[in-house]
XYZ file of C-alpha atoms in Angstrom:
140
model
C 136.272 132.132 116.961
C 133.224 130.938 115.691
C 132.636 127.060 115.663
C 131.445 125.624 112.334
C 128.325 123.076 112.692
C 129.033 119.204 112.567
C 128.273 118.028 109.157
C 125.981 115.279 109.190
C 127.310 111.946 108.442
C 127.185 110.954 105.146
C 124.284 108.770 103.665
C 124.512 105.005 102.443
C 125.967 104.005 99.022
C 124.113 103.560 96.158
C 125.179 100.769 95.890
C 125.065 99.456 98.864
C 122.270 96.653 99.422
C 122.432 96.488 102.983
C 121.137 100.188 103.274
C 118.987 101.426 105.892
C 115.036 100.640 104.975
C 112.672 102.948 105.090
C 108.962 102.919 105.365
C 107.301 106.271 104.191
C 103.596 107.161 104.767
C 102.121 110.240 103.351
C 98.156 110.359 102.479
C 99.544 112.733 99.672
C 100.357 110.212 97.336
C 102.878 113.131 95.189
C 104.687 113.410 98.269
C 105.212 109.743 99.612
C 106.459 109.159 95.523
C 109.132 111.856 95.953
C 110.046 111.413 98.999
C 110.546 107.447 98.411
C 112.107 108.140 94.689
C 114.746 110.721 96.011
C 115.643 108.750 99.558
C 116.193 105.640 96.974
C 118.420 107.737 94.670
C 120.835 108.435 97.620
C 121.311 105.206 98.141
C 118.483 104.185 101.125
C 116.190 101.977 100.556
C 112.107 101.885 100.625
C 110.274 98.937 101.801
C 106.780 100.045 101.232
C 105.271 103.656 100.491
C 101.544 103.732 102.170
C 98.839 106.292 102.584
C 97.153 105.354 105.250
C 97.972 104.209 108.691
C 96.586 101.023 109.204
C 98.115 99.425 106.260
C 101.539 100.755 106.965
C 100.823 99.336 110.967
C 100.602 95.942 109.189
C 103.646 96.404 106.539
C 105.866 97.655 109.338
C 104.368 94.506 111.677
C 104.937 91.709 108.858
C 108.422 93.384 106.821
C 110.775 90.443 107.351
C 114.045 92.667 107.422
C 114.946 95.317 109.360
C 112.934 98.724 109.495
C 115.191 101.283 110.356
C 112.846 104.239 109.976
C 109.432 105.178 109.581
C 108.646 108.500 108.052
C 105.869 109.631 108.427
C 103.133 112.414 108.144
C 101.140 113.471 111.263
C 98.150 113.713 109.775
C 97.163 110.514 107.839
C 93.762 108.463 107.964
C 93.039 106.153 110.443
C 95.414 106.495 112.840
C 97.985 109.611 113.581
C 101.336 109.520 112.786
C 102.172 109.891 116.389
C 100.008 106.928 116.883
C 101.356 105.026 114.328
C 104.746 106.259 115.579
C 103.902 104.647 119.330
C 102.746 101.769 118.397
C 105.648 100.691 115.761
C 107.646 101.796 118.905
C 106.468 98.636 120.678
C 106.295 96.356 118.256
C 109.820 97.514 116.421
C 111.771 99.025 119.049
C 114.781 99.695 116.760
C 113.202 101.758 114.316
C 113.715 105.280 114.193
C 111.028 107.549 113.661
C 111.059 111.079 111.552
C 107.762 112.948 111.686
C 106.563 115.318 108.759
C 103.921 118.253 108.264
C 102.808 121.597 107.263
C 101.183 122.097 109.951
C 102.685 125.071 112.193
C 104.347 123.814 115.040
C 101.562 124.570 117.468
C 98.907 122.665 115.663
C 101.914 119.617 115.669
C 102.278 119.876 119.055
C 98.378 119.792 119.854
C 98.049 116.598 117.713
C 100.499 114.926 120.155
C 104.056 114.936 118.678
C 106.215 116.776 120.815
C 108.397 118.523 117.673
C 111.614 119.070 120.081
C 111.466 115.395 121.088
C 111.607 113.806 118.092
C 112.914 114.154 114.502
C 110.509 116.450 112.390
C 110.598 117.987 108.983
C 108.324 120.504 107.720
C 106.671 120.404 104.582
C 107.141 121.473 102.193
C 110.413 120.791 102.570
C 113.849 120.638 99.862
C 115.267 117.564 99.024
C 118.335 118.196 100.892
C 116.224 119.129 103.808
C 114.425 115.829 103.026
C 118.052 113.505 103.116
C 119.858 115.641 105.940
C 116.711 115.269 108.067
C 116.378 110.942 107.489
C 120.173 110.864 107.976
C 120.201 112.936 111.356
C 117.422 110.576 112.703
C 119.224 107.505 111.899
C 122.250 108.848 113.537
C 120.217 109.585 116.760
């Protein structure tokens, strides 16, 4: 017999202000929008959208709340994303981290993100694939 996969668990209310927060950097300002719009419209919520790394180093640094998860692209100014990823690590120890690209999996893993270590998504990617992958890593 043939076992079914696990569903993933389902995602916050809505309605639900307590929601898991979000901080989403893409240097492709289309993509950071949708991505923030449709993670908002199931119910999670966004503290910040950035482009660049620095400025989402400080946001993460200075948010007053929680962060539960930073997603974010590999390859943004400044900094990586790994980088960024490391160093929020430190500073923000509970906050998950969900990498994104479309880059091939080789040129990921030569920029420093080991893809079978950590949450990834490639881009482009569906906006199911988008909300299945951010509730997976906050489930890890």
């Amino acid at each position: 017999m043939e076992q079914q996969p696990h569903p993933a668990p389902p995602g916050p209310s809505v309605d639900d202000p307590t929601g898991p927060v979000i901080l989403v950097v893409d240097d492709d300002d289309a993509v950071g929008k949708v991505a923030a719009r449709v993670l908002q419209r199931v119910g999670y919520r966004c503290c910040r959208r950035e482009r660049e790394s620095r400025p989402s180093r400080s946001r993460a640094r200075t948010h007053a709340g929680r962060l539960d998860l930073l997603l974010t692209d590999v390859v943004i100014p400044g900094m990586n994303g790994r980088e960024l990823g490391e160093r929020l690590a430190v500073e923000r120890p509970e906050t998950r981290l969900l990498y994104m690209s479309a880059y091939t999996e080789d040129e990921v893993i030569l920029r420093g993100v080991r893809v079978a270590e950590v949450g990834f998504l490639d881009k482009p990617f569906s906006l199911d694939g988008l909300t299945d992958a951010v509730r997976q890593a906050l489930s890890a």
